[in-house]
PDB file of C-alpha atoms in Angstrom:
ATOM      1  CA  UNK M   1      35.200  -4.102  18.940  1.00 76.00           C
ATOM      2  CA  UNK M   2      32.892  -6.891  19.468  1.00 80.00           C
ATOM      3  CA  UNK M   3      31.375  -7.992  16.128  1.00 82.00           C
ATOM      4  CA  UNK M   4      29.454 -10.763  17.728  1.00 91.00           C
ATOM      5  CA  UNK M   5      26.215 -11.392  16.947  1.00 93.00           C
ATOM      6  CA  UNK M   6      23.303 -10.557  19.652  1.00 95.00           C
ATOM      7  CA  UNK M   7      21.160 -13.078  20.705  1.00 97.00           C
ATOM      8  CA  UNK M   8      17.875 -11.268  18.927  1.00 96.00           C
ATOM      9  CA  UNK M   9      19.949 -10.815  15.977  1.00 96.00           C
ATOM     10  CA  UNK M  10      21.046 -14.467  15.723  1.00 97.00           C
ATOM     11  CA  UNK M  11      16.667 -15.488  16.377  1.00 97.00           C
ATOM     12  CA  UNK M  12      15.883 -13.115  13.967  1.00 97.00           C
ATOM     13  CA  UNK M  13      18.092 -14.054  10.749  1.00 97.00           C
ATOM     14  CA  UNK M  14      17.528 -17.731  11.333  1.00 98.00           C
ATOM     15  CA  UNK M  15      13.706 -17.511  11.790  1.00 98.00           C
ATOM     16  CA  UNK M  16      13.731 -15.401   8.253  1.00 98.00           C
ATOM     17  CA  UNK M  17      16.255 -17.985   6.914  1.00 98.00           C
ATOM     18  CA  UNK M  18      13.447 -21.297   7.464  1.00 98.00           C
ATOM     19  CA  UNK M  19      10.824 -18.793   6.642  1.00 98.00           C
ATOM     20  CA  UNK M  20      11.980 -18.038   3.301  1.00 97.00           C
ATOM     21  CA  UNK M  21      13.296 -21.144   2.446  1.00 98.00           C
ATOM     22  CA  UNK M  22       9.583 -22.578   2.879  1.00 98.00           C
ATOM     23  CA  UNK M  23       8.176 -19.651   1.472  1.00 97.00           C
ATOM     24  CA  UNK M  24       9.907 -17.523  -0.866  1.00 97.00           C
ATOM     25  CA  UNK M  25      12.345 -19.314  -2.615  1.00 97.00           C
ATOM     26  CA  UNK M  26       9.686 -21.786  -4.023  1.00 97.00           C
ATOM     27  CA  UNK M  27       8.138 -18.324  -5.808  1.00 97.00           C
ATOM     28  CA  UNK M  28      11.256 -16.951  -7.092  1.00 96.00           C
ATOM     29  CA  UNK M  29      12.686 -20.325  -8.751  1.00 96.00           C
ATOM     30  CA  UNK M  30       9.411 -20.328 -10.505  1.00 96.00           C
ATOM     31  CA  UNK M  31       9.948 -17.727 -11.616  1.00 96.00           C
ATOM     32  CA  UNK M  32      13.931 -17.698 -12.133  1.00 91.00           C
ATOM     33  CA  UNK M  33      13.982 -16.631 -15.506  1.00 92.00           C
ATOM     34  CA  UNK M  34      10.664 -14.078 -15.946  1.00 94.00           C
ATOM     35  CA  UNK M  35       9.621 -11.130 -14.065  1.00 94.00           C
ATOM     36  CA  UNK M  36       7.731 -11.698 -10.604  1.00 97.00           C
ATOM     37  CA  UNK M  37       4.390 -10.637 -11.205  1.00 97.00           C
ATOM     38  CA  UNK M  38       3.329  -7.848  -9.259  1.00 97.00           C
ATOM     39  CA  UNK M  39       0.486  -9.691  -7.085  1.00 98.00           C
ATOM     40  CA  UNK M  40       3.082 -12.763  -6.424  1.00 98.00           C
ATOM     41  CA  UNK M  41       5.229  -9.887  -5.508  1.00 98.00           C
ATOM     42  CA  UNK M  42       2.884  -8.544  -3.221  1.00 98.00           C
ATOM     43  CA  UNK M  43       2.235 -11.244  -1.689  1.00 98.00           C
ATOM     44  CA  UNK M  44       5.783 -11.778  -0.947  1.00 98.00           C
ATOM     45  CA  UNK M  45       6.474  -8.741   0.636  1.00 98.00           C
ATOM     46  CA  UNK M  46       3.487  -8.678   3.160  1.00 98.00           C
ATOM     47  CA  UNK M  47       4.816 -11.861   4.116  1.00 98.00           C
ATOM     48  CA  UNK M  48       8.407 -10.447   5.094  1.00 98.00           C
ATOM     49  CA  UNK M  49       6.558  -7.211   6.111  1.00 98.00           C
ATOM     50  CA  UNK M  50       6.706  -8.747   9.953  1.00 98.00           C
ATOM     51  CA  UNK M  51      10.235 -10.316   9.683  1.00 98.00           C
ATOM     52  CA  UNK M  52      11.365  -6.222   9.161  1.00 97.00           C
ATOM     53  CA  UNK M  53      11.902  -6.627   5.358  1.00 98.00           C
ATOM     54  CA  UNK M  54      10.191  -3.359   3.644  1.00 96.00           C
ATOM     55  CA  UNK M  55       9.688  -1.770   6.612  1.00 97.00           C
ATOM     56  CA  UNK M  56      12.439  -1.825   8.573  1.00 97.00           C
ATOM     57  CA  UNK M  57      14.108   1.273   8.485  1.00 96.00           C
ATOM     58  CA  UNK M  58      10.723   3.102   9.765  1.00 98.00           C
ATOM     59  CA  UNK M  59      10.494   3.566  13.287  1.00 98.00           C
ATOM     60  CA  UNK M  60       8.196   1.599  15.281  1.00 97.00           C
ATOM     61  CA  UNK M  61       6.059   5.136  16.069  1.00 97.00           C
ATOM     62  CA  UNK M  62       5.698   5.411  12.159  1.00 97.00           C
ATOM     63  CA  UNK M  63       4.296   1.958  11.465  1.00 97.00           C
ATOM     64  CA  UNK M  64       7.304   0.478  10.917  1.00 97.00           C
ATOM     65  CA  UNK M  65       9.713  -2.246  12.291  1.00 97.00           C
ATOM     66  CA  UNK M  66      12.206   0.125  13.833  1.00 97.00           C
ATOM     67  CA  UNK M  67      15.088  -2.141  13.541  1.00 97.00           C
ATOM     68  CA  UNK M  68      18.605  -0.836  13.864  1.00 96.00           C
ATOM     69  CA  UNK M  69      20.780  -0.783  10.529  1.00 95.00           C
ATOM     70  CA  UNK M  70      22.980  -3.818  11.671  1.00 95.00           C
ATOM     71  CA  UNK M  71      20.188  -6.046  11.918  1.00 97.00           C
ATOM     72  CA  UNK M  72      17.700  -4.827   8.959  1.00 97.00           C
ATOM     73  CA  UNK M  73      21.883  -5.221   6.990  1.00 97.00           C
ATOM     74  CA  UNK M  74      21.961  -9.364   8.369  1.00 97.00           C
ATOM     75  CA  UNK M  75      17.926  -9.688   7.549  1.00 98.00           C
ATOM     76  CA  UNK M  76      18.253  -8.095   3.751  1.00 98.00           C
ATOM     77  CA  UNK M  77      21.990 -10.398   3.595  1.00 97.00           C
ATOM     78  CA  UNK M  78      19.741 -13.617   3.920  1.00 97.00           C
ATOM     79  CA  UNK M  79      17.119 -12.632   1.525  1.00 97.00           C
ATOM     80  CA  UNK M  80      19.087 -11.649  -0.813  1.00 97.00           C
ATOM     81  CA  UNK M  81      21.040 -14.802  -0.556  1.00 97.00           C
ATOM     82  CA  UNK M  82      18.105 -16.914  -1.071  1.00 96.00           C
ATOM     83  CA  UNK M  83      15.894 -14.845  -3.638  1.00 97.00           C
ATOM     84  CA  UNK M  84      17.622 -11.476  -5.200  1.00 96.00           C
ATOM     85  CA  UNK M  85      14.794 -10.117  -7.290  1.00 96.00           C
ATOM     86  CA  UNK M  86      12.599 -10.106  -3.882  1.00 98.00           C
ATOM     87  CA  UNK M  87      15.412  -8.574  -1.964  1.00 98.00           C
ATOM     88  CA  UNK M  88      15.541  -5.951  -4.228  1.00 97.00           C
ATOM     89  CA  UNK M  89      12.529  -4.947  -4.653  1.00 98.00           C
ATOM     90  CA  UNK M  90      11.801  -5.058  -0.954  1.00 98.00           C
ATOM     91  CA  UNK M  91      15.132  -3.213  -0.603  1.00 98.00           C
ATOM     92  CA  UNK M  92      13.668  -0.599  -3.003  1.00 97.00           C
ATOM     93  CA  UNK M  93      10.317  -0.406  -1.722  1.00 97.00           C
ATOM     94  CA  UNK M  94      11.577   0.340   1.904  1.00 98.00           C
ATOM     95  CA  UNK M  95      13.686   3.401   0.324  1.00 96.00           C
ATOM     96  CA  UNK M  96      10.574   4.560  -1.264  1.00 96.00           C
ATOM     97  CA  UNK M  97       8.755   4.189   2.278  1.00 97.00           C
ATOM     98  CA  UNK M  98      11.575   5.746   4.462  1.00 97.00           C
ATOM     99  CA  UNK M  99      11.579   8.423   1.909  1.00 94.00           C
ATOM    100  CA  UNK M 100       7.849   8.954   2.695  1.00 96.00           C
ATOM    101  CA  UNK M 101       8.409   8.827   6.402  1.00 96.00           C
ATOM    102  CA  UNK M 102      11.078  11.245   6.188  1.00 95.00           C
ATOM    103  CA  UNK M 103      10.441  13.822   3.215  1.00 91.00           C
ATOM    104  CA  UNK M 104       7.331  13.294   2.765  1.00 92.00           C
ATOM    105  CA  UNK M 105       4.041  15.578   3.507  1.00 91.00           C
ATOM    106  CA  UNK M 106       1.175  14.768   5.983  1.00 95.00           C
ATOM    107  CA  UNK M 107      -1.193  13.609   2.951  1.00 93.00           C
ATOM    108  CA  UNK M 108       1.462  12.119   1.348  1.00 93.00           C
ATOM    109  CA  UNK M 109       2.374   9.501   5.206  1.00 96.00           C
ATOM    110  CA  UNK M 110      -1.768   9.317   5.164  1.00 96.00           C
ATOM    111  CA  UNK M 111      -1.648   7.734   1.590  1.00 96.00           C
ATOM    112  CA  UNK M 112       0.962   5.707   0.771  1.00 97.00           C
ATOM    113  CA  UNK M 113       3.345   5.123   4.150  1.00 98.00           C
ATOM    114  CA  UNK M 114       1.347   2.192   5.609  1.00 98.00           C
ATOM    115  CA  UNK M 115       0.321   0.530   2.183  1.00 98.00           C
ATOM    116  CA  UNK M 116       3.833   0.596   1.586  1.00 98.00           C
ATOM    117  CA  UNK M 117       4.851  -0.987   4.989  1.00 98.00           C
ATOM    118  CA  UNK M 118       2.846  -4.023   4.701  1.00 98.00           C
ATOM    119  CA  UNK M 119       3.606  -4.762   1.216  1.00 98.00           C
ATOM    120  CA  UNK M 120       0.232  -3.695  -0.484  1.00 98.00           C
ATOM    121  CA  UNK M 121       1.915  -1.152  -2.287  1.00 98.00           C
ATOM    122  CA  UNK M 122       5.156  -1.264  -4.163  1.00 98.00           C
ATOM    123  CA  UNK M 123       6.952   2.257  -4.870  1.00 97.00           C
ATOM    124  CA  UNK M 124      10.100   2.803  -6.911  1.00 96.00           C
ATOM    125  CA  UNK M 125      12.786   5.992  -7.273  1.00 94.00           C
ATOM    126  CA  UNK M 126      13.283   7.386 -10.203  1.00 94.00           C
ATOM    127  CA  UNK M 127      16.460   9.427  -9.818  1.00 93.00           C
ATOM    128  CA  UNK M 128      18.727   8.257 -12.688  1.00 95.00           C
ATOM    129  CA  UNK M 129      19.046   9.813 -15.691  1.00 95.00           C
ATOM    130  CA  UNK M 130      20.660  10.274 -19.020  1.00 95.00           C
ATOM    131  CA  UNK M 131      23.844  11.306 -19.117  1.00 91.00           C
ATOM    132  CA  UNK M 132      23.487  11.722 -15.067  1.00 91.00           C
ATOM    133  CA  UNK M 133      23.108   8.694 -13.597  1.00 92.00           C
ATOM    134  CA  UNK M 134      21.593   8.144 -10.116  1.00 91.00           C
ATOM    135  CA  UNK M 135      23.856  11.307  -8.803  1.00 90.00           C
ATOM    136  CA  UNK M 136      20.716  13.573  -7.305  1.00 87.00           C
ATOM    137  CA  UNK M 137      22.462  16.472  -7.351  1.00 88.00           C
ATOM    138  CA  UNK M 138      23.057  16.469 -10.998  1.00 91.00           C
ATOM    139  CA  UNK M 139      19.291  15.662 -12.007  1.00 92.00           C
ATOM    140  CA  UNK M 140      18.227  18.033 -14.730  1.00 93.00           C
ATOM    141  CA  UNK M 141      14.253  16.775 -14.057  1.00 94.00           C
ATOM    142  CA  UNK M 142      12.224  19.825 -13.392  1.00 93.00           C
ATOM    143  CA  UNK M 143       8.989  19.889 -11.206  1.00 92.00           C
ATOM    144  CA  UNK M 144       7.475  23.529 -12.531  1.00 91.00           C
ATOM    145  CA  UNK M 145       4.217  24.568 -10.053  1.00 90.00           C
ATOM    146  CA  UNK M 146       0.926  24.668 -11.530  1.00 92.00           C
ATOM    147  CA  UNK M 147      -2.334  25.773  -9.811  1.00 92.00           C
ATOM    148  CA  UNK M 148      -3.338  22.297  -9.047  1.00 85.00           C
ATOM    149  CA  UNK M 149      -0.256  20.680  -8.241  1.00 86.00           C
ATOM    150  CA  UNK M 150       3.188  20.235 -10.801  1.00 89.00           C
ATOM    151  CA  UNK M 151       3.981  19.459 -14.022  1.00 93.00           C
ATOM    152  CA  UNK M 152       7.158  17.577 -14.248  1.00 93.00           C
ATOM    153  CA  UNK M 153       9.448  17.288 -17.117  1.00 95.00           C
ATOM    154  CA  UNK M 154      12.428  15.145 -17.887  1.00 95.00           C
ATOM    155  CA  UNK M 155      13.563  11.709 -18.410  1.00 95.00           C
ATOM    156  CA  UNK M 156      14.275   8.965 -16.151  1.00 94.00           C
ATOM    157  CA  UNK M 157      15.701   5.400 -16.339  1.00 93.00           C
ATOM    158  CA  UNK M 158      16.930   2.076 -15.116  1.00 91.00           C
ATOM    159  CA  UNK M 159      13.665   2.337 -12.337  1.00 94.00           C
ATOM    160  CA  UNK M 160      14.029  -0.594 -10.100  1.00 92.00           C
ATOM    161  CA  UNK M 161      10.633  -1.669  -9.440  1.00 95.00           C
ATOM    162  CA  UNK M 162       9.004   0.560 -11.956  1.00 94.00           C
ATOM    163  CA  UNK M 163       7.306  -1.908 -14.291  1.00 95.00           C
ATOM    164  CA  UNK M 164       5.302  -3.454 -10.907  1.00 97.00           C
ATOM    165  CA  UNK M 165       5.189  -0.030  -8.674  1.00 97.00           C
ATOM    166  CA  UNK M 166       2.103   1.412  -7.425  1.00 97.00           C
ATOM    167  CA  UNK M 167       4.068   4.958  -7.047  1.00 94.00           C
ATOM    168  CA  UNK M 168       7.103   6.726  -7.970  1.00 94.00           C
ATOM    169  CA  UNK M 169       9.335   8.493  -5.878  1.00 92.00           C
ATOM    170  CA  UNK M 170      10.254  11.389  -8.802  1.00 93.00           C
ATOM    171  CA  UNK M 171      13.761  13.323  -7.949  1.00 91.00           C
ATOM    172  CA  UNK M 172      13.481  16.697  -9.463  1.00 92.00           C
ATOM    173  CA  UNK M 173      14.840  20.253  -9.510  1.00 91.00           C
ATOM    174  CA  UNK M 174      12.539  23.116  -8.553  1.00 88.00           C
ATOM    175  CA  UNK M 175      14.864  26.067  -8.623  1.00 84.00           C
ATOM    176  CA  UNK M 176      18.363  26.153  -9.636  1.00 82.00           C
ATOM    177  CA  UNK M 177      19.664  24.604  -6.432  1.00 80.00           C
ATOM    178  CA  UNK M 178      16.512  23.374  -5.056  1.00 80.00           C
ATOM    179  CA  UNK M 179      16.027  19.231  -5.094  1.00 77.00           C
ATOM    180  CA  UNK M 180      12.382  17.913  -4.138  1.00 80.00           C
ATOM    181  CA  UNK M 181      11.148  14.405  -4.442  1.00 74.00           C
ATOM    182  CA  UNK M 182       7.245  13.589  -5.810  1.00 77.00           C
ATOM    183  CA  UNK M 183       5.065  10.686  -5.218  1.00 78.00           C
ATOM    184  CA  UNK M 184       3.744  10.051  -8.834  1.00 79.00           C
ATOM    185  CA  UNK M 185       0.636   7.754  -8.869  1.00 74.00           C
TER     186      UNK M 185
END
């Protein structure tokens, strides 16, 4: 096997690498020991939006970067390496927009895919639970149908994200072995 690095790859991690050692790490060593606000954060996250942080995973059809999993891997190494909490909540946010791309319905891509792509919106999942943990399959959360939508009950924690998201991807149950995720506003 040849784990060499491609040429694009190599142009790719080391333009993010200057970029967010001019940029990002300034932000997050201000603000080493408090929460990242969530228009700093913002801000942050539309600026990686074109190096394929937060939107990465989402092909290039969909709005997004369309970068294979071996590069988006080296770009979130690198930011994570120079500023954690952003990595993580870009890392985060990108689930909650692949999730969109992927699961979620035509109103749902209209609303919330491209917001989420370039940063202006910041969505979180909200799978674990008590005495669960973040095992989907064992979520007790139930989504009920009403005539105007759902009515979800059940308890969630440890939401990465969730004190600065915009939305919430909600894992619940809707029959006895049915599992359906929710974009909560």
């Amino acid at each position: 096997m040849n784990f060499d690095l491609t040429q694009e790859q190599r142009l790719a991690v080391e333009s993010l690498k200057r970029f967010a050692e001019a940029e990002i790490r300034p932000v997050a060593d201000r603000h080493e020991d408090t929460l990242i606000p969530q228009d700093v954060m913002k801000d942050l996250l539309r600026k990686l939006a074109p190096f394929g942080i937060g939107n990465g995973w989402v092909p290039a059809e969909a709005g997004g970067a369309g970068l294979d999993l071996i590069t988006s891997g080296l770009l979130y190494e690198e930011i994570f390496r120079i500023a954690p909490d952003v990595g993580g909540t870009a890392f985060i946010n990108e689930s909650a927009a692949f999730m969109v791309h992927k699961l979620g319905s035509p109103t749902q891509k209209s609303r919330y895919l491209a917001g989420l792509l370039a940063g202006d919106l910041i969505g979180c999942l909200a799978i674990s639970e008590p005495g669960v943990g973040s095992n989907p399959r064992a979520v007790t959360t139930r989504a009920t149908p009403t005539d105007g939508g759902y009515i979800i009950n059940g308890e969630k924690l440890w939401i990465s994200n969730g004190s600065i998201s915009d939305l919430a991807m909600v894992v619940c149950r809707t029959g006895p072995d049915a599992l359906s995720f929710f974009a909560v506003e």
